[in-house]
């Protein structure tokens, strides 16, 4: 099993269906990751410990997804200088807008790189993490190039189909 380089944390098991999309992308690229449930509000001490211990465990990037008043990514960022990527989740009657604002609106000094709401955000968080890792990893950089080329190829194929 490859060592954990990216931790994917979520506030509740109800976030799993969305957040596992991040792990699936990381798996596809052969980058070791883990899925963890930890809540900024319900398990504050555990969340702080997770963030504080991450770097010494060899983790390089943390992806954090949560819904409602989503302080998870921000609290994690407060306890580590590792890059933290936030994924706002659509869990309440405000459709993720609550989570988007509470994830993105960090005060100066403690950044959270905030993605799209929901599954697209979870996927983008993984790709963004790969882009950071690619700065010092040629294999991942090459795989990202292939990923882009494949995207172009698929759209060209769809264009051919609709043109008939
Ligand atoms: C947030 O509250 C979690 O991230 C989740 O999106 C939301 C609802 O959690 P559950 O009540 O379903 O456990 O903290």
CSV table of N, CA and C and ligand atoms in Angstrom, one decimal:
chain,number,residue,atom,x,y,z
A,1,UNK,N,0.8,-1.2,0.0
A,1,UNK,CA,0.0,0.0,0.0
A,1,UNK,C,0.9,1.3,0.0
A,2,UNK,N,0.5,2.2,-0.9
A,2,UNK,CA,1.4,3.4,-0.9
A,2,UNK,C,1.1,4.3,0.3
A,3,UNK,N,2.1,5.1,0.7
A,3,UNK,CA,2.0,5.9,1.9
A,3,UNK,C,1.0,7.1,1.7
A,4,UNK,N,0.4,7.5,2.7
A,4,UNK,CA,-0.6,8.6,2.6
A,4,UNK,C,0.0,9.9,2.4
A,5,UNK,N,-0.2,10.5,1.3
A,5,UNK,CA,0.3,11.8,1.0
A,5,UNK,C,-0.8,12.9,1.1
A,6,UNK,N,-2.0,12.5,0.8
A,6,UNK,CA,-3.2,13.4,0.9
A,6,UNK,C,-4.2,12.9,1.9
A,7,UNK,N,-4.6,13.7,2.9
A,7,UNK,CA,-5.7,13.3,3.8
A,7,UNK,C,-7.0,14.0,3.3
A,8,UNK,N,-8.0,13.1,3.1
A,8,UNK,CA,-9.3,13.7,2.7
A,8,UNK,C,-10.2,13.6,3.9
A,9,UNK,N,-10.5,14.7,4.5
A,9,UNK,CA,-11.3,14.7,5.7
A,9,UNK,C,-12.7,15.3,5.5
A,10,UNK,N,-13.7,14.7,6.1
A,10,UNK,CA,-15.1,15.2,6.0
A,10,UNK,C,-15.7,15.3,7.3
A,11,UNK,N,-16.7,16.2,7.4
A,11,UNK,CA,-17.4,16.5,8.7
A,11,UNK,C,-18.3,15.4,9.2
A,12,UNK,N,-18.8,14.5,8.3
A,12,UNK,CA,-19.8,13.5,8.7
A,12,UNK,C,-19.7,12.4,7.7
A,13,UNK,N,-20.2,11.2,8.1
A,13,UNK,CA,-20.3,10.1,7.1
A,13,UNK,C,-21.3,10.4,6.0
A,14,UNK,N,-22.2,11.4,6.3
A,14,UNK,CA,-23.2,11.8,5.3
A,14,UNK,C,-22.5,12.5,4.1
A,15,UNK,N,-21.2,12.9,4.3
A,15,UNK,CA,-20.5,13.6,3.2
A,15,UNK,C,-19.7,12.6,2.4
A,16,UNK,N,-19.7,11.3,2.8
A,16,UNK,CA,-18.8,10.3,2.2
A,16,UNK,C,-19.0,10.1,0.7
A,17,UNK,N,-20.3,10.1,0.3
A,17,UNK,CA,-20.6,9.8,-1.1
A,17,UNK,C,-20.0,10.9,-2.0
A,18,UNK,N,-20.0,12.1,-1.5
A,18,UNK,CA,-19.4,13.2,-2.3
A,18,UNK,C,-17.9,13.2,-2.2
A,19,UNK,N,-17.4,13.1,-1.0
A,19,UNK,CA,-15.9,13.2,-0.8
A,19,UNK,C,-15.1,12.0,-1.3
A,20,UNK,N,-15.8,10.9,-1.4
A,20,UNK,CA,-15.0,9.7,-1.9
A,20,UNK,C,-14.5,10.0,-3.4
A,21,UNK,N,-15.2,10.9,-4.1
A,21,UNK,CA,-14.8,11.3,-5.4
A,21,UNK,C,-13.3,11.8,-5.5
A,22,UNK,N,-13.0,12.5,-4.4
A,22,UNK,CA,-11.6,13.0,-4.3
A,22,UNK,C,-10.6,11.8,-4.2
A,23,UNK,N,-10.9,10.9,-3.4
A,23,UNK,CA,-10.0,9.7,-3.2
A,23,UNK,C,-9.9,8.9,-4.5
A,24,UNK,N,-11.0,8.8,-5.2
A,24,UNK,CA,-11.0,8.0,-6.4
A,24,UNK,C,-10.1,8.6,-7.4
A,25,UNK,N,-10.1,10.0,-7.5
A,25,UNK,CA,-9.1,10.6,-8.5
A,25,UNK,C,-7.7,10.4,-8.0
A,26,UNK,N,-7.4,10.5,-6.7
A,26,UNK,CA,-6.1,10.3,-6.2
A,26,UNK,C,-5.6,8.9,-6.5
A,27,UNK,N,-6.6,7.9,-6.3
A,27,UNK,CA,-6.2,6.5,-6.6
A,27,UNK,C,-5.9,6.3,-8.0
A,28,UNK,N,-6.6,7.0,-8.9
A,28,UNK,CA,-6.4,6.9,-10.4
A,28,UNK,C,-5.0,7.3,-10.7
A,29,UNK,N,-4.5,8.3,-10.0
A,29,UNK,CA,-3.1,8.8,-10.2
A,29,UNK,C,-2.1,8.1,-9.4
A,30,UNK,N,-2.5,7.1,-8.7
A,30,UNK,CA,-1.5,6.4,-7.9
A,30,UNK,C,-0.9,7.1,-6.7
A,31,UNK,N,-1.7,8.1,-6.2
A,31,UNK,CA,-1.2,8.9,-5.0
A,31,UNK,C,-1.9,8.4,-3.8
A,32,UNK,N,-1.2,8.0,-2.8
A,32,UNK,CA,-1.8,7.5,-1.5
A,32,UNK,C,-2.6,8.5,-0.8
A,33,UNK,N,-3.8,8.1,-0.4
A,33,UNK,CA,-4.6,9.0,0.4
A,33,UNK,C,-5.5,8.2,1.4
A,34,UNK,N,-6.1,8.9,2.3
A,34,UNK,CA,-7.0,8.3,3.3
A,34,UNK,C,-8.2,9.1,3.4
A,35,UNK,N,-9.3,8.5,3.8
A,35,UNK,CA,-10.6,9.2,4.1
A,35,UNK,C,-10.8,9.1,5.6
A,36,UNK,N,-11.1,10.3,6.2
A,36,UNK,CA,-11.3,10.4,7.6
A,36,UNK,C,-12.5,11.3,7.9
A,37,UNK,N,-13.3,10.8,8.9
A,37,UNK,CA,-14.4,11.7,9.4
A,37,UNK,C,-14.0,12.4,10.6
A,38,UNK,N,-14.1,13.7,10.6
A,38,UNK,CA,-13.7,14.5,11.7
A,38,UNK,C,-14.4,15.8,11.6
A,39,UNK,N,-15.0,16.2,12.7
A,39,UNK,CA,-15.9,17.5,12.6
A,39,UNK,C,-15.3,18.6,13.5
A,40,UNK,N,-15.3,19.8,12.9
A,40,UNK,CA,-14.8,21.0,13.6
A,40,UNK,C,-15.6,21.2,14.8
A,41,UNK,N,-16.9,20.9,14.8
A,41,UNK,CA,-17.8,21.2,15.9
A,41,UNK,C,-18.1,20.1,16.8
A,42,UNK,N,-18.2,18.8,16.2
A,42,UNK,CA,-18.6,17.7,17.1
A,42,UNK,C,-17.3,17.0,17.7
A,43,UNK,N,-16.2,17.1,17.0
A,43,UNK,CA,-15.0,16.4,17.5
A,43,UNK,C,-13.8,17.5,17.4
A,44,UNK,N,-14.0,18.6,18.0
A,44,UNK,CA,-13.0,19.7,17.8
A,44,UNK,C,-11.5,19.3,18.2
A,45,UNK,N,-11.4,18.5,19.3
A,45,UNK,CA,-10.0,18.1,19.7
A,45,UNK,C,-9.4,17.2,18.7
A,46,UNK,N,-10.2,16.2,18.2
A,46,UNK,CA,-9.7,15.2,17.3
A,46,UNK,C,-9.3,15.9,15.9
A,47,UNK,N,-10.1,16.9,15.6
A,47,UNK,CA,-9.8,17.6,14.3
A,47,UNK,C,-8.5,18.4,14.5
A,48,UNK,N,-8.3,19.0,15.6
A,48,UNK,CA,-7.1,19.8,15.8
A,48,UNK,C,-5.9,18.8,15.8
A,49,UNK,N,-6.0,17.7,16.4
A,49,UNK,CA,-4.9,16.7,16.5
A,49,UNK,C,-4.6,16.2,15.1
A,50,UNK,N,-5.7,15.9,14.3
A,50,UNK,CA,-5.5,15.4,12.9
A,50,UNK,C,-4.6,16.4,12.1
A,51,UNK,N,-4.9,17.7,12.3
A,51,UNK,CA,-4.2,18.7,11.6
A,51,UNK,C,-2.8,18.9,12.1
A,52,UNK,N,-2.6,18.9,13.4
A,52,UNK,CA,-1.3,19.0,14.0
A,52,UNK,C,-0.3,17.9,13.7
A,53,UNK,N,-0.9,16.7,13.6
A,53,UNK,CA,0.0,15.5,13.4
A,53,UNK,C,0.2,15.2,11.9
A,54,UNK,N,-0.5,15.8,11.0
A,54,UNK,CA,-0.5,15.5,9.6
A,54,UNK,C,0.9,15.5,9.0
A,55,UNK,N,1.6,16.6,9.2
A,55,UNK,CA,2.9,16.8,8.5
A,55,UNK,C,3.9,15.8,9.0
A,56,UNK,N,3.9,15.5,10.3
A,56,UNK,CA,4.8,14.5,10.8
A,56,UNK,C,4.5,13.1,10.4
A,57,UNK,N,3.3,12.8,9.9
A,57,UNK,CA,2.9,11.5,9.4
A,57,UNK,C,3.2,11.4,7.9
A,58,UNK,N,3.8,12.5,7.3
A,58,UNK,CA,4.2,12.5,5.9
A,58,UNK,C,3.1,13.0,4.9
A,59,UNK,N,2.0,13.5,5.5
A,59,UNK,CA,0.9,14.0,4.7
A,59,UNK,C,1.4,15.4,4.2
A,60,UNK,N,1.1,15.7,2.9
A,60,UNK,CA,1.6,16.9,2.3
A,60,UNK,C,0.4,17.9,2.0
A,61,UNK,N,-0.8,17.4,1.8
A,61,UNK,CA,-1.9,18.3,1.5
A,61,UNK,C,-3.2,17.7,2.2
A,62,UNK,N,-4.0,18.6,2.7
A,62,UNK,CA,-5.3,18.1,3.3
A,62,UNK,C,-6.4,18.7,2.5
A,63,UNK,N,-7.3,17.8,2.2
A,63,UNK,CA,-8.6,18.2,1.5
A,63,UNK,C,-9.7,18.1,2.6
A,64,UNK,N,-10.5,19.1,2.8
A,64,UNK,CA,-11.5,19.1,3.8
A,64,UNK,C,-12.9,19.5,3.3
A,65,UNK,N,-13.8,18.6,3.4
A,65,UNK,CA,-15.2,18.9,2.9
A,65,UNK,C,-16.2,18.9,4.0
A,66,UNK,N,-17.1,19.9,4.0
A,66,UNK,CA,-18.1,19.9,5.1
A,66,UNK,C,-19.3,20.7,4.6
A,67,UNK,N,-20.4,20.4,5.2
A,67,UNK,CA,-21.6,21.2,4.9
A,67,UNK,C,-22.1,22.1,6.0
A,68,UNK,N,-23.2,22.8,5.9
A,68,UNK,CA,-23.7,23.7,6.9
A,68,UNK,C,-22.6,24.8,7.2
A,69,UNK,N,-22.5,25.2,8.4
A,69,UNK,CA,-21.5,26.2,8.8
A,69,UNK,C,-20.2,25.5,8.8
A,70,UNK,N,-19.5,25.5,7.6
A,70,UNK,CA,-18.4,24.5,7.4
A,70,UNK,C,-17.1,25.2,7.8
A,71,UNK,N,-16.8,25.0,9.1
A,71,UNK,CA,-15.5,25.5,9.6
A,71,UNK,C,-14.4,24.5,9.6
A,72,UNK,N,-14.6,23.3,9.0
A,72,UNK,CA,-13.7,22.2,9.1
A,72,UNK,C,-12.3,22.6,8.4
A,73,UNK,N,-12.4,23.1,7.1
A,73,UNK,CA,-11.2,23.4,6.4
A,73,UNK,C,-10.4,24.5,7.1
A,74,UNK,N,-11.1,25.5,7.6
A,74,UNK,CA,-10.5,26.7,8.3
A,74,UNK,C,-9.9,26.3,9.6
A,75,UNK,N,-10.5,25.4,10.4
A,75,UNK,CA,-10.0,25.0,11.6
A,75,UNK,C,-8.7,24.2,11.4
A,76,UNK,N,-8.8,23.3,10.4
A,76,UNK,CA,-7.6,22.5,10.1
A,76,UNK,C,-6.4,23.4,9.6
A,77,UNK,N,-6.8,24.4,8.8
A,77,UNK,CA,-5.7,25.4,8.3
A,77,UNK,C,-5.1,26.1,9.5
A,78,UNK,N,-5.9,26.3,10.5
A,78,UNK,CA,-5.4,27.1,11.7
A,78,UNK,C,-4.4,26.3,12.5
A,79,UNK,N,-4.4,24.9,12.3
A,79,UNK,CA,-3.5,24.1,13.1
A,79,UNK,C,-2.3,23.5,12.3
A,80,UNK,N,-2.2,23.9,11.0
A,80,UNK,CA,-1.1,23.3,10.2
A,80,UNK,C,-0.7,24.3,9.2
A,81,UNK,N,0.6,24.3,8.7
A,81,UNK,CA,0.9,25.1,7.6
A,81,UNK,C,0.9,24.3,6.3
A,82,UNK,N,0.4,23.1,6.3
A,82,UNK,CA,0.3,22.3,5.0
A,82,UNK,C,-0.8,23.0,4.2
A,83,UNK,N,-0.8,22.9,2.9
A,83,UNK,CA,-1.9,23.5,2.1
A,83,UNK,C,-3.2,22.8,2.4
A,84,UNK,N,-4.3,23.6,2.6
A,84,UNK,CA,-5.6,23.0,2.9
A,84,UNK,C,-6.5,23.4,1.8
A,85,UNK,N,-7.2,22.4,1.2
A,85,UNK,CA,-8.1,22.6,0.1
A,85,UNK,C,-9.5,22.4,0.6
A,86,UNK,N,-10.4,23.3,0.6
A,86,UNK,CA,-11.7,23.2,1.1
A,86,UNK,C,-12.8,22.9,0.0
A,87,UNK,N,-13.7,22.0,0.4
A,87,UNK,CA,-14.8,21.6,-0.5
A,87,UNK,C,-16.1,21.9,0.2
A,88,UNK,N,-16.8,22.9,-0.2
A,88,UNK,CA,-18.1,23.2,0.4
A,88,UNK,C,-19.1,22.2,-0.1
A,89,UNK,N,-19.9,21.7,0.8
A,89,UNK,CA,-20.9,20.7,0.5
A,89,UNK,C,-22.3,21.1,0.6
A,90,UNK,N,-23.1,20.6,-0.3
A,90,UNK,CA,-24.6,20.9,-0.3
A,90,UNK,C,-25.3,20.0,0.7
A,91,UNK,N,-25.4,20.4,1.9
A,91,UNK,CA,-26.0,19.5,2.9
A,91,UNK,C,-27.2,20.1,3.6
A,92,UNK,N,-27.5,21.4,3.4
A,92,UNK,CA,-28.6,22.0,4.1
A,92,UNK,C,-29.6,22.6,3.2
A,93,UNK,N,-30.6,23.3,3.7
A,93,UNK,CA,-31.6,23.9,2.8
A,93,UNK,C,-31.0,25.1,2.1
A,94,UNK,N,-29.8,25.5,2.4
A,94,UNK,CA,-29.2,26.7,1.7
A,94,UNK,C,-28.4,26.2,0.5
A,95,UNK,N,-28.4,24.9,0.2
A,95,UNK,CA,-27.8,24.3,-1.0
A,95,UNK,C,-26.3,24.5,-1.1
A,96,UNK,N,-25.6,24.6,0.0
A,96,UNK,CA,-24.2,24.7,-0.1
A,96,UNK,C,-23.6,26.2,-0.1
A,97,UNK,N,-24.5,27.1,-0.2
A,97,UNK,CA,-24.1,28.5,-0.2
A,97,UNK,C,-23.5,28.9,1.2
A,98,UNK,N,-24.2,28.3,2.3
A,98,UNK,CA,-23.7,28.5,3.6
A,98,UNK,C,-22.3,28.0,3.8
A,99,UNK,N,-22.1,26.8,3.2
A,99,UNK,CA,-20.8,26.1,3.4
A,99,UNK,C,-19.7,26.8,2.5
A,100,UNK,N,-20.1,27.3,1.3
A,100,UNK,CA,-19.2,28.0,0.4
A,100,UNK,C,-18.7,29.2,1.1
A,101,UNK,N,-19.6,30.0,1.7
A,101,UNK,CA,-19.1,31.3,2.3
A,101,UNK,C,-18.3,31.0,3.6
A,102,UNK,N,-18.7,30.0,4.4
A,102,UNK,CA,-17.9,29.7,5.6
A,102,UNK,C,-16.5,29.1,5.3
A,103,UNK,N,-16.4,28.5,4.1
A,103,UNK,CA,-15.1,27.9,3.7
A,103,UNK,C,-14.2,28.9,3.1
A,104,UNK,N,-14.8,29.7,2.2
A,104,UNK,CA,-13.9,30.6,1.4
A,104,UNK,C,-13.5,31.9,2.2
A,105,UNK,N,-14.4,32.3,3.1
A,105,UNK,CA,-14.1,33.6,3.7
A,105,UNK,C,-13.2,33.6,4.9
A,106,UNK,N,-11.9,33.1,4.6
A,106,UNK,CA,-10.9,33.0,5.7
A,106,UNK,C,-10.3,34.4,5.9
A,107,UNK,N,-9.9,34.7,7.1
A,107,UNK,CA,-9.2,36.0,7.4
A,107,UNK,C,-7.8,35.9,6.9
A,108,UNK,N,-7.2,37.0,6.6
A,108,UNK,CA,-5.8,37.1,6.1
A,108,UNK,C,-4.9,36.3,7.0
A,109,UNK,N,-4.0,35.5,6.4
A,109,UNK,CA,-3.0,34.8,7.2
A,109,UNK,C,-3.2,33.3,7.3
A,110,UNK,N,-4.5,32.9,7.1
A,110,UNK,CA,-4.8,31.5,7.2
A,110,UNK,C,-5.7,31.1,6.0
A,111,UNK,N,-5.0,30.8,4.9
A,111,UNK,CA,-5.8,30.5,3.6
A,111,UNK,C,-6.4,29.1,3.5
A,112,UNK,N,-7.5,29.0,2.9
A,112,UNK,CA,-8.1,27.8,2.4
A,112,UNK,C,-8.4,27.9,0.9
A,113,UNK,N,-7.8,27.0,0.1
A,113,UNK,CA,-8.1,27.1,-1.3
A,113,UNK,C,-9.4,26.4,-1.5
A,114,UNK,N,-10.4,27.2,-1.9
A,114,UNK,CA,-11.8,26.7,-1.9
A,114,UNK,C,-12.3,26.4,-3.3
A,115,UNK,N,-12.8,25.2,-3.4
A,115,UNK,CA,-13.3,24.6,-4.7
A,115,UNK,C,-14.8,24.8,-4.9
A,116,UNK,N,-15.3,24.3,-6.0
A,116,UNK,CA,-16.7,24.3,-6.3
A,116,UNK,C,-17.5,23.5,-5.3
A,117,UNK,N,-18.8,23.9,-5.1
A,117,UNK,CA,-19.7,23.1,-4.2
A,117,UNK,C,-19.9,21.7,-4.7
A,118,UNK,N,-19.8,20.7,-3.8
A,118,UNK,CA,-20.2,19.3,-4.2
A,118,UNK,C,-19.2,18.5,-4.9
A,119,UNK,N,-19.7,17.5,-5.6
A,119,UNK,CA,-18.8,16.5,-6.2
A,119,UNK,C,-17.7,17.0,-7.2
A,120,UNK,N,-18.1,18.0,-7.9
A,120,UNK,CA,-17.2,18.7,-8.8
A,120,UNK,C,-16.0,19.3,-8.0
A,121,UNK,N,-16.4,19.8,-6.9
A,121,UNK,CA,-15.4,20.4,-6.0
A,121,UNK,C,-14.5,19.3,-5.4
A,122,UNK,N,-15.0,18.2,-5.0
A,122,UNK,CA,-14.2,17.1,-4.5
A,122,UNK,C,-13.2,16.6,-5.5
A,123,UNK,N,-13.7,16.5,-6.8
A,123,UNK,CA,-12.8,16.1,-7.9
A,123,UNK,C,-11.7,17.1,-8.1
A,124,UNK,N,-12.1,18.4,-8.2
A,124,UNK,CA,-11.2,19.5,-8.4
A,124,UNK,C,-10.2,19.6,-7.3
A,125,UNK,N,-10.6,19.3,-6.0
A,125,UNK,CA,-9.7,19.4,-4.9
A,125,UNK,C,-8.6,18.3,-5.1
A,126,UNK,N,-8.9,17.2,-5.6
A,126,UNK,CA,-7.9,16.1,-5.8
A,126,UNK,C,-7.0,16.6,-7.0
A,127,UNK,N,-7.5,17.1,-8.0
A,127,UNK,CA,-6.7,17.5,-9.2
A,127,UNK,C,-5.8,18.7,-8.7
A,128,UNK,N,-6.3,19.6,-7.9
A,128,UNK,CA,-5.5,20.7,-7.4
A,128,UNK,C,-4.4,20.2,-6.5
A,129,UNK,N,-4.7,19.2,-5.7
A,129,UNK,CA,-3.7,18.6,-4.9
A,129,UNK,C,-2.6,18.0,-5.8
A,130,UNK,N,-3.0,17.3,-6.8
A,130,UNK,CA,-2.1,16.7,-7.8
A,130,UNK,C,-1.2,17.7,-8.4
A,131,UNK,N,-1.8,18.9,-8.7
A,131,UNK,CA,-1.0,20.0,-9.4
A,131,UNK,C,0.1,20.5,-8.4
A,132,UNK,N,-0.3,20.6,-7.1
A,132,UNK,CA,0.7,21.0,-6.2
A,132,UNK,C,1.9,19.9,-6.1
A,133,UNK,N,1.4,18.7,-6.0
A,133,UNK,CA,2.5,17.6,-5.9
A,133,UNK,C,3.3,17.5,-7.1
A,134,UNK,N,2.7,17.9,-8.3
A,134,UNK,CA,3.4,17.8,-9.6
A,134,UNK,C,4.6,18.8,-9.7
A,135,UNK,N,4.6,19.8,-8.8
A,135,UNK,CA,5.7,20.8,-8.8
A,135,UNK,C,7.0,20.1,-8.5
A,136,UNK,N,6.9,19.0,-7.7
A,136,UNK,CA,8.2,18.3,-7.4
A,136,UNK,C,8.1,16.9,-7.7
A,137,UNK,N,7.2,16.5,-8.6
A,137,UNK,CA,7.1,15.1,-9.0
A,137,UNK,C,6.8,15.0,-10.5
A,138,UNK,N,7.8,14.6,-11.2
A,138,UNK,CA,7.6,14.6,-12.7
A,138,UNK,C,6.6,13.5,-13.2
A,139,UNK,N,6.5,12.4,-12.4
A,139,UNK,CA,5.6,11.4,-12.8
A,139,UNK,C,4.1,12.0,-12.8
A,140,UNK,N,3.8,12.6,-11.7
A,140,UNK,CA,2.5,13.2,-11.5
A,140,UNK,C,2.3,14.3,-12.6
A,141,UNK,N,3.3,15.1,-12.8
A,141,UNK,CA,3.2,16.1,-13.8
A,141,UNK,C,2.8,15.5,-15.2
A,142,UNK,N,3.5,14.4,-15.5
A,142,UNK,CA,3.2,13.7,-16.8
A,142,UNK,C,1.8,13.2,-16.9
A,143,UNK,N,1.4,12.6,-15.7
A,143,UNK,CA,0.0,12.0,-15.7
A,143,UNK,C,-1.0,13.1,-15.9
A,144,UNK,N,-0.8,14.3,-15.3
A,144,UNK,CA,-1.7,15.4,-15.4
A,144,UNK,C,-1.8,15.9,-16.9
A,145,UNK,N,-0.7,15.8,-17.6
A,145,UNK,CA,-0.7,16.2,-19.0
A,145,UNK,C,-1.5,15.2,-19.8
A,146,UNK,N,-1.4,13.9,-19.5
A,146,UNK,CA,-2.1,12.9,-20.2
A,146,UNK,C,-3.6,13.1,-19.9
A,147,UNK,N,-4.0,13.4,-18.6
A,147,UNK,CA,-5.3,13.6,-18.2
A,147,UNK,C,-6.0,14.7,-19.0
A,148,UNK,N,-5.2,15.8,-19.2
A,148,UNK,CA,-5.7,16.9,-20.0
A,148,UNK,C,-5.9,16.5,-21.5
A,149,UNK,N,-4.9,15.8,-22.0
A,149,UNK,CA,-5.0,15.3,-23.4
A,149,UNK,C,-6.2,14.4,-23.6
A,150,UNK,N,-6.5,13.6,-22.6
A,150,UNK,CA,-7.6,12.6,-22.7
A,150,UNK,C,-8.9,13.4,-22.7
A,151,UNK,N,-9.0,14.5,-21.9
A,151,UNK,CA,-10.2,15.3,-21.9
A,151,UNK,C,-10.4,16.0,-23.2
A,152,UNK,N,-9.4,16.4,-23.9
A,152,UNK,CA,-9.5,17.0,-25.2
A,152,UNK,C,-10.0,16.0,-26.2
A,153,UNK,N,-9.4,14.8,-26.1
A,153,UNK,CA,-9.7,13.7,-27.1
A,153,UNK,C,-11.2,13.4,-26.9
A,154,UNK,N,-11.7,13.3,-25.7
A,154,UNK,CA,-13.1,12.9,-25.5
A,154,UNK,C,-14.1,14.0,-26.0
A,155,UNK,N,-13.7,15.2,-25.9
A,155,UNK,CA,-14.6,16.3,-26.4
A,155,UNK,C,-14.6,16.3,-27.9
A,156,UNK,N,-13.4,16.0,-28.5
A,156,UNK,CA,-13.3,16.0,-30.0
A,156,UNK,C,-14.2,14.8,-30.5
A,157,UNK,N,-14.2,13.7,-29.8
A,157,UNK,CA,-15.0,12.6,-30.1
A,157,UNK,C,-16.5,12.9,-30.1
A,158,UNK,N,-16.9,13.6,-29.0
A,158,UNK,CA,-18.3,14.0,-28.9
A,158,UNK,C,-18.7,15.0,-30.0
A,159,UNK,N,-17.8,15.8,-30.4
A,159,UNK,CA,-18.1,16.8,-31.4
A,159,UNK,C,-18.3,16.0,-32.8
A,160,UNK,N,-17.4,15.0,-33.0
A,160,UNK,CA,-17.6,14.2,-34.2
A,160,UNK,C,-19.0,13.6,-34.2
A,161,UNK,N,-19.4,13.0,-33.1
A,161,UNK,CA,-20.7,12.3,-33.0
A,161,UNK,C,-21.8,13.3,-33.3
A,162,UNK,N,-21.8,14.5,-32.7
A,162,UNK,CA,-23.0,15.3,-32.9
A,162,UNK,C,-23.0,15.9,-34.3
A,163,UNK,N,-21.8,16.0,-34.9
A,163,UNK,CA,-21.8,16.5,-36.3
A,163,UNK,C,-22.3,15.4,-37.3
A,164,UNK,N,-22.2,14.1,-36.8
A,164,UNK,CA,-22.7,13.0,-37.6
A,164,UNK,C,-21.8,12.5,-38.7
B,1,LIG,C1,-21.5,19.1,8.6
B,1,LIG,O1,-22.8,18.9,8.9
B,1,LIG,C2,-21.1,17.8,7.9
B,1,LIG,O2,-19.9,18.1,7.1
B,1,LIG,C3,-22.3,17.5,7.1
B,1,LIG,O3,-22.2,18.0,5.8
B,1,LIG,C4,-23.4,18.2,7.8
B,1,LIG,C5,-24.5,17.3,8.3
B,1,LIG,O4,-23.9,16.2,9.1
B,1,LIG,P1,-24.9,15.1,9.6
B,1,LIG,O5,-25.9,15.7,10.5
B,1,LIG,O6,-25.5,14.4,8.4
B,1,LIG,O7,-23.9,14.1,10.4
B,1,LIG,O8,-20.8,19.2,9.8
